[in-house]
mmCIF file of C-alpha atoms and ligand atoms in Angstrom:
data_model
loop_
_atom_site.group_PDB
_atom_site.id
_atom_site.type_symbol
_atom_site.label_atom_id
_atom_site.label_comp_id
_atom_site.label_asym_id
_atom_site.label_seq_id
_atom_site.Cartn_x
_atom_site.Cartn_y
_atom_site.Cartn_z
ATOM 1 C CA MET A 1 194.518 128.498 48.817
ATOM 2 C CA ASN A 2 191.013 127.525 48.003
ATOM 3 C CA LEU A 3 189.215 126.846 51.487
ATOM 4 C CA PRO A 4 185.604 125.196 51.908
ATOM 5 C CA LEU A 5 183.182 127.267 54.012
ATOM 6 C CA HIS A 6 181.889 124.304 55.084
ATOM 7 C CA VAL A 7 183.526 121.011 56.132
ATOM 8 C CA ALA A 8 181.639 117.886 57.296
ATOM 9 C CA VAL A 9 183.493 114.977 58.586
ATOM 10 C CA ILE A 10 181.954 111.285 58.864
ATOM 11 C CA MET A 11 183.914 110.185 62.016
ATOM 12 C CA ASP A 12 184.159 106.331 61.273
ATOM 13 C CA GLY A 13 186.497 103.864 62.782
ATOM 14 C CA ASN A 14 186.348 104.169 66.037
ATOM 15 C CA GLY A 15 184.877 100.663 66.743
ATOM 16 C CA ARG A 16 188.162 99.149 64.606
ATOM 17 C CA TRP A 17 190.409 101.223 66.289
ATOM 18 C CA ALA A 18 189.396 99.840 69.537
ATOM 19 C CA GLU A 19 189.262 96.292 68.364
ATOM 20 C CA ASN A 20 192.547 96.461 66.745
ATOM 21 C CA ARG A 21 193.530 96.912 70.249
ATOM 22 C CA GLY A 22 191.963 94.273 71.988
ATOM 23 C CA GLU A 23 189.438 96.861 73.524
ATOM 24 C CA LYS A 24 185.908 97.077 73.489
ATOM 25 C CA ARG A 25 184.386 99.353 70.967
ATOM 26 C CA GLU A 26 183.070 101.871 73.397
ATOM 27 C CA ILE A 27 186.700 102.686 74.075
ATOM 28 C CA GLY A 28 187.227 103.691 70.612
ATOM 29 C CA HIS A 29 183.816 105.934 70.621
ATOM 30 C CA LEU A 30 185.691 107.436 73.820
ATOM 31 C CA PHE A 31 188.887 108.274 72.092
ATOM 32 C CA GLY A 32 186.811 109.441 69.094
ATOM 33 C CA ALA A 33 184.939 111.837 71.105
ATOM 34 C CA LYS A 34 188.151 112.982 72.958
ATOM 35 C CA ARG A 35 189.503 114.169 69.335
ATOM 36 C CA VAL A 36 186.377 116.548 68.561
ATOM 37 C CA PRO A 37 187.237 119.736 70.171
ATOM 38 C CA ALA A 38 190.902 119.455 68.531
ATOM 39 C CA VAL A 39 189.607 118.655 65.077
ATOM 40 C CA ALA A 40 186.975 121.402 65.097
ATOM 41 C CA ARG A 41 189.670 124.098 66.186
ATOM 42 C CA ALA A 42 191.915 122.682 63.667
ATOM 43 C CA PHE A 43 189.765 123.500 61.063
ATOM 44 C CA PHE A 44 188.502 126.800 62.570
ATOM 45 C CA ASP A 45 192.199 127.779 62.908
ATOM 46 C CA ARG A 46 192.467 127.177 59.017
ATOM 47 C CA GLY A 47 189.859 129.497 58.093
ATOM 48 C CA VAL A 48 186.942 127.243 57.821
ATOM 49 C CA ARG A 49 183.596 128.576 59.227
ATOM 50 C CA ILE A 50 181.164 125.630 59.599
ATOM 51 C CA VAL A 51 182.001 122.208 60.767
ATOM 52 C CA SER A 52 179.561 119.332 60.651
ATOM 53 C CA LEU A 53 180.351 116.123 62.593
ATOM 54 C CA TYR A 54 178.369 112.738 61.907
ATOM 55 C CA ALA A 55 178.440 111.303 65.274
ATOM 56 C CA PHE A 56 175.557 108.794 65.242
ATOM 57 C CA SER A 57 173.166 108.394 62.764
ATOM 58 C CA GLN A 58 169.183 107.073 63.047
ATOM 59 C CA GLU A 59 170.284 103.576 61.848
ATOM 60 C CA ASN A 60 173.263 103.144 64.545
ATOM 61 C CA PHE A 61 170.017 102.408 66.891
ATOM 62 C CA ARG A 62 170.585 99.181 65.285
ATOM 63 C CA ARG A 63 174.037 98.693 67.412
ATOM 64 C CA PRO A 64 173.622 96.691 70.860
ATOM 65 C CA PRO A 65 172.203 98.997 73.591
ATOM 66 C CA ILE A 66 175.529 99.044 75.619
ATOM 67 C CA GLU A 67 177.457 100.541 72.605
ATOM 68 C CA VAL A 68 174.773 102.957 71.902
ATOM 69 C CA GLN A 69 174.642 103.917 75.380
ATOM 70 C CA GLY A 70 178.420 104.174 75.447
ATOM 71 C CA ILE A 71 178.031 106.956 72.108
ATOM 72 C CA PHE A 72 175.588 108.716 74.230
ATOM 73 C CA GLY A 73 177.413 109.210 77.209
ATOM 74 C CA CYS A 74 180.324 110.611 75.258
ATOM 75 C CA VAL A 75 178.109 112.949 73.393
ATOM 76 C CA GLU A 76 176.233 114.115 76.626
ATOM 77 C CA ALA A 77 179.575 114.570 78.348
ATOM 78 C CA PHE A 78 180.833 116.952 75.200
ATOM 79 C CA ALA A 79 177.540 118.799 75.475
ATOM 80 C CA ARG A 80 177.722 119.870 79.181
ATOM 81 C CA SER A 81 181.340 120.872 78.544
ATOM 82 C CA VAL A 82 180.907 123.013 75.333
ATOM 83 C CA GLU A 83 182.659 125.819 76.582
ATOM 84 C CA THR A 84 185.815 124.213 76.687
ATOM 85 C CA LEU A 85 185.721 124.888 72.590
ATOM 86 C CA GLY A 86 186.287 128.365 73.308
ATOM 87 C CA ASP A 87 183.627 131.288 73.401
ATOM 88 C CA ASP A 88 183.929 131.719 69.584
ATOM 89 C CA VAL A 89 181.717 128.831 68.498
ATOM 90 C CA ARG A 90 178.088 128.264 68.109
ATOM 91 C CA VAL A 91 176.910 124.383 68.669
ATOM 92 C CA ILE A 92 173.832 123.046 67.145
ATOM 93 C CA PHE A 93 172.686 119.435 66.878
ATOM 94 C CA SER A 94 171.198 118.035 64.059
ATOM 95 C CA GLY A 95 168.521 115.142 64.339
ATOM 96 C CA GLU A 96 165.631 113.636 66.103
ATOM 97 C CA LYS A 97 165.905 114.775 69.939
ATOM 98 C CA SER A 98 162.890 113.128 70.746
ATOM 99 C CA ALA A 99 164.698 110.017 69.856
ATOM 100 C CA LEU A 100 167.344 110.568 72.648
ATOM 101 C CA PRO A 101 167.355 109.777 76.119
ATOM 102 C CA PRO A 102 165.907 112.959 77.942
ATOM 103 C CA SER A 103 168.848 113.697 79.913
ATOM 104 C CA LEU A 104 170.930 113.832 76.657
ATOM 105 C CA ALA A 105 168.476 115.728 74.660
ATOM 106 C CA ALA A 106 168.388 118.261 77.488
ATOM 107 C CA ALA A 107 172.021 118.771 77.534
ATOM 108 C CA CYS A 108 172.031 119.235 73.727
ATOM 109 C CA LEU A 109 169.453 121.828 73.864
ATOM 110 C CA ALA A 110 171.129 123.595 76.987
ATOM 111 C CA ALA A 111 174.651 123.427 74.953
ATOM 112 C CA GLU A 112 172.778 125.074 71.945
ATOM 113 C CA GLU A 113 171.423 127.858 74.177
ATOM 114 C CA ARG A 114 174.446 128.752 76.028
ATOM 115 C CA THR A 115 176.209 129.165 72.235
ATOM 116 C CA GLU A 116 173.051 130.757 70.755
ATOM 117 C CA VAL A 117 174.717 134.471 70.404
ATOM 118 C CA ASN A 118 176.776 135.534 67.428
ATOM 119 C CA LYS A 119 179.589 133.429 66.923
ATOM 120 C CA PRO A 120 181.959 133.246 64.011
ATOM 121 C CA PHE A 121 182.254 129.720 63.871
ATOM 122 C CA ILE A 122 179.487 126.882 63.918
ATOM 123 C CA LEU A 123 179.954 123.283 65.113
ATOM 124 C CA ASN A 124 177.020 121.335 64.036
ATOM 125 C CA ILE A 125 176.918 117.736 65.447
ATOM 126 C CA LEU A 126 174.622 115.362 63.762
ATOM 127 C CA ILE A 127 172.933 112.648 66.256
ATOM 128 C CA ALA A 128 170.167 110.617 65.875
ATOM 129 C CA TYR A 129 170.406 111.951 62.506
ATOM 130 C CA GLY A 130 168.464 110.336 59.655
ATOM 131 C CA GLY A 131 169.197 111.662 55.844
ATOM 132 C CA ARG A 132 165.803 110.237 54.415
ATOM 133 C CA GLU A 133 163.840 111.385 57.312
ATOM 134 C CA GLU A 134 165.607 114.731 57.599
ATOM 135 C CA ILE A 135 163.972 115.092 53.930
ATOM 136 C CA LEU A 136 160.590 113.274 54.617
ATOM 137 C CA ARG A 137 160.354 115.570 58.048
ATOM 138 C CA ALA A 138 160.592 118.736 56.153
ATOM 139 C CA ALA A 139 158.072 117.757 53.325
ATOM 140 C CA ARG A 140 155.655 116.919 56.018
ATOM 141 C CA MET A 141 156.449 120.039 57.911
ATOM 142 C CA LEU A 142 155.408 121.881 54.573
ATOM 143 C CA SER A 143 152.495 119.962 53.588
ATOM 144 C CA GLY A 144 149.684 122.176 52.323
ATOM 145 C CA GLU A 145 152.524 124.917 51.428
ATOM 146 C CA LYS A 146 153.733 125.736 48.178
ATOM 147 C CA ILE A 147 157.260 124.179 48.470
ATOM 148 C CA THR A 148 160.524 126.051 47.302
ATOM 149 C CA GLU A 149 164.177 125.516 47.812
ATOM 150 C CA GLN A 150 164.226 128.091 50.181
ATOM 151 C CA ASN A 151 161.638 126.967 52.514
ATOM 152 C CA PHE A 152 162.523 123.265 52.021
ATOM 153 C CA ARG A 153 166.294 124.193 53.131
ATOM 154 C CA SER A 154 164.593 126.298 56.121
ATOM 155 C CA ALA A 155 162.609 123.089 57.054
ATOM 156 C CA LEU A 156 165.731 120.934 57.424
ATOM 157 C CA TYR A 157 167.434 120.408 61.067
ATOM 158 C CA ALA A 158 169.694 123.036 60.320
ATOM 159 C CA ASP A 159 169.533 125.694 57.344
ATOM 160 C CA LEU A 160 173.644 126.145 56.749
ATOM 161 C CA PRO A 161 175.289 126.441 53.565
ATOM 162 C CA ASP A 162 175.844 123.040 52.069
ATOM 163 C CA PRO A 163 179.022 121.054 52.608
ATOM 164 C CA ASP A 164 181.484 121.890 50.306
ATOM 165 C CA LEU A 165 184.097 118.899 51.358
ATOM 166 C CA ILE A 166 183.002 115.952 52.936
ATOM 167 C CA ILE A 167 185.751 113.743 54.441
ATOM 168 C CA ARG A 168 185.003 110.116 55.436
ATOM 169 C CA THR A 169 187.621 108.673 57.876
ATOM 170 C CA GLY A 170 187.559 104.748 58.344
ATOM 171 C CA GLY A 171 188.083 103.618 54.634
ATOM 172 C CA GLU A 172 184.821 102.959 53.568
ATOM 173 C CA LYS A 173 183.665 104.785 50.471
ATOM 174 C CA ARG A 174 180.029 105.825 50.831
ATOM 175 C CA LEU A 175 178.055 108.475 52.500
ATOM 176 C CA SER A 176 175.726 106.323 54.929
ATOM 177 C CA GLY A 177 172.945 108.491 55.050
ATOM 178 C CA PHE A 178 175.034 111.619 55.388
ATOM 179 C CA MET A 179 173.014 115.047 54.318
ATOM 180 C CA PRO A 180 171.837 113.418 51.265
ATOM 181 C CA PHE A 181 169.815 116.784 50.109
ATOM 182 C CA GLN A 182 172.880 118.997 51.006
ATOM 183 C CA SER A 183 175.725 116.854 49.379
ATOM 184 C CA ALA A 184 174.565 116.861 46.003
ATOM 185 C CA TYR A 185 177.687 119.010 44.804
ATOM 186 C CA SER A 186 180.094 118.525 47.572
ATOM 187 C CA GLU A 187 183.403 117.147 47.189
ATOM 188 C CA LEU A 188 184.097 113.882 48.699
ATOM 189 C CA TYR A 189 187.574 112.698 50.232
ATOM 190 C CA PHE A 190 188.238 109.231 51.859
ATOM 191 C CA THR A 191 191.158 108.407 54.179
ATOM 192 C CA ASP A 192 191.736 104.960 55.759
ATOM 193 C CA VAL A 193 192.735 106.487 58.766
ATOM 194 C CA LEU A 194 190.666 105.935 61.460
ATOM 195 C CA PHE A 195 188.886 108.806 63.444
ATOM 196 C CA PRO A 196 190.417 108.600 66.595
ATOM 197 C CA ASP A 197 193.689 108.748 64.832
ATOM 198 C CA PHE A 198 192.603 111.885 62.497
ATOM 199 C CA GLY A 199 194.808 114.741 63.121
ATOM 200 C CA ASP A 200 196.554 117.968 62.075
ATOM 201 C CA LYS A 201 198.528 116.059 59.036
ATOM 202 C CA ASP A 202 195.319 114.501 57.664
ATOM 203 C CA ILE A 203 193.320 117.593 58.053
ATOM 204 C CA GLU A 204 196.125 119.658 55.899
ATOM 205 C CA ALA A 205 195.965 116.830 53.349
ATOM 206 C CA ALA A 206 192.322 116.871 53.036
ATOM 207 C CA LEU A 207 192.093 120.879 52.751
ATOM 208 C CA ALA A 208 194.990 120.693 50.414
ATOM 209 C CA ASP A 209 193.362 117.998 48.478
ATOM 210 C CA TYR A 210 190.022 120.343 48.326
ATOM 211 C CA SER A 211 192.071 123.205 47.227
ATOM 212 C CA SER A 212 193.282 121.400 43.932
ATOM 213 C CA ARG A 213 189.664 120.707 42.847
ATOM 214 C CA GLN A 214 187.735 122.182 40.220
ATOM 215 C CA ARG A 215 184.015 122.565 41.269
ATOM 216 C CA ARG A 216 181.812 123.070 38.058
ATOM 217 C CA PHE A 217 178.254 122.837 39.280
ATOM 218 C CA GLY A 218 177.321 121.535 36.048
ATOM 219 C CA SER A 219 178.767 124.416 33.943
ATOM 220 C CA LEU A 220 182.145 124.404 32.191
ATOM 221 C CA PRO A 221 185.491 124.705 33.161
ATOM 222 C CA PRO A 222 186.878 128.563 32.765
ATOM 223 C CA PRO A 223 188.682 129.124 29.270
ATOM 224 C CA LYS A 224 192.231 128.422 29.722
ATOM 225 C CA VAL A 225 194.433 131.564 29.463
ATOM 226 C CA PRO A 226 196.664 131.376 26.165
HETATM 227 C C1 LIG B 1 182.147 105.596 64.716
HETATM 228 O O1 LIG B 1 182.664 104.805 63.971
HETATM 229 C C2 LIG B 1 180.867 105.849 63.997
HETATM 230 C C3 LIG B 1 179.754 105.591 64.682
HETATM 231 C C4 LIG B 1 178.565 105.078 64.049
HETATM 232 C C5 LIG B 1 179.355 106.204 66.021
HETATM 233 P P1 LIG B 1 182.256 103.007 63.923
HETATM 234 O O2 LIG B 1 181.598 102.464 65.436
HETATM 235 O O3 LIG B 1 181.307 102.710 62.806
HETATM 236 O O4 LIG B 1 183.307 102.444 63.678
HETATM 237 P P2 LIG B 1 183.879 101.156 62.851
HETATM 238 O O5 LIG B 1 183.480 101.402 61.547
HETATM 239 O O6 LIG B 1 182.966 99.986 63.518
HETATM 240 O O7 LIG B 1 185.242 100.909 63.026
HETATM 241 C C1 LIG B 2 178.119 106.158 59.521
HETATM 242 O O1 LIG B 2 179.137 105.204 59.964
HETATM 243 C C2 LIG B 2 177.769 107.098 60.754
HETATM 244 C C3 LIG B 2 178.801 107.865 61.691
HETATM 245 C C4 LIG B 2 179.806 107.743 61.164
HETATM 246 C C5 LIG B 2 178.108 108.292 62.533
HETATM 247 P P1 LIG B 2 178.445 103.808 60.116
HETATM 248 O O2 LIG B 2 179.559 102.702 60.705
HETATM 249 O O3 LIG B 2 177.167 103.732 60.689
HETATM 250 O O4 LIG B 2 178.331 103.428 58.638
HETATM 251 P P2 LIG B 2 178.179 101.805 57.729
HETATM 252 O O5 LIG B 2 177.006 101.100 58.404
HETATM 253 O O6 LIG B 2 179.385 101.387 57.707
HETATM 254 O O7 LIG B 2 177.609 102.296 56.427
HETATM 255 MG MG1 LIG B 3 181.601 102.391 60.907
#
């Protein structure tokens, strides 16, 4: 089986999951957030080393404050209890921490510090993340310097290998600002499953699908063995 090193999940569909049950959208975020440790662990157990989860975009600040606060509450609770992920996971938060409420920004920073030592697995949570903003910010940071791919990458929120596989739950077939620089050659997988329902069999299906893909990076497929 051909495994991705880095898998990303655009965790979409929490709102509809709640609305389908006659509940407030915040309930969907609560149930979605509750699934996060198990989803990350399911990938790690299957040999994936890096998991990026898109939790909140810069554009999501356009939502009603009550919903934004609900999502932030979920992320803060997660950040305060990262130890429940196990002691083999390093957690990082990618995005504009200065745009977050101070208590959330502090909880994210503290979680990063507590898990900073060498770990086999990385969980990268994107929060207050803007894909275009990430590129503009890197360009601004390097203004006056000679820009190379290497120093440009090191000016991104997290200098990680590119995502090999990007999964989007919730049925929409778009990236909505997710890692525009890093996704140039990512394999894309879309599923109608709403994120709070995204479970082991969906994870297996996505990894099996990835395994069947042939990545060419602009080159030609290997010659067929006669
Ligand atoms: C969660 O899904 C992702 C976030 C933006 C926090 P949504 O809240 O977008 O759910 P839907 O797409 O409205 O169902
Ligand atoms: C993308 O979902 C962002 C996250 C999953 C955090 P959205 O629900 O914000 O995307 P659009 O608005 O449908 O493109
Ligand atoms: Mg959505």
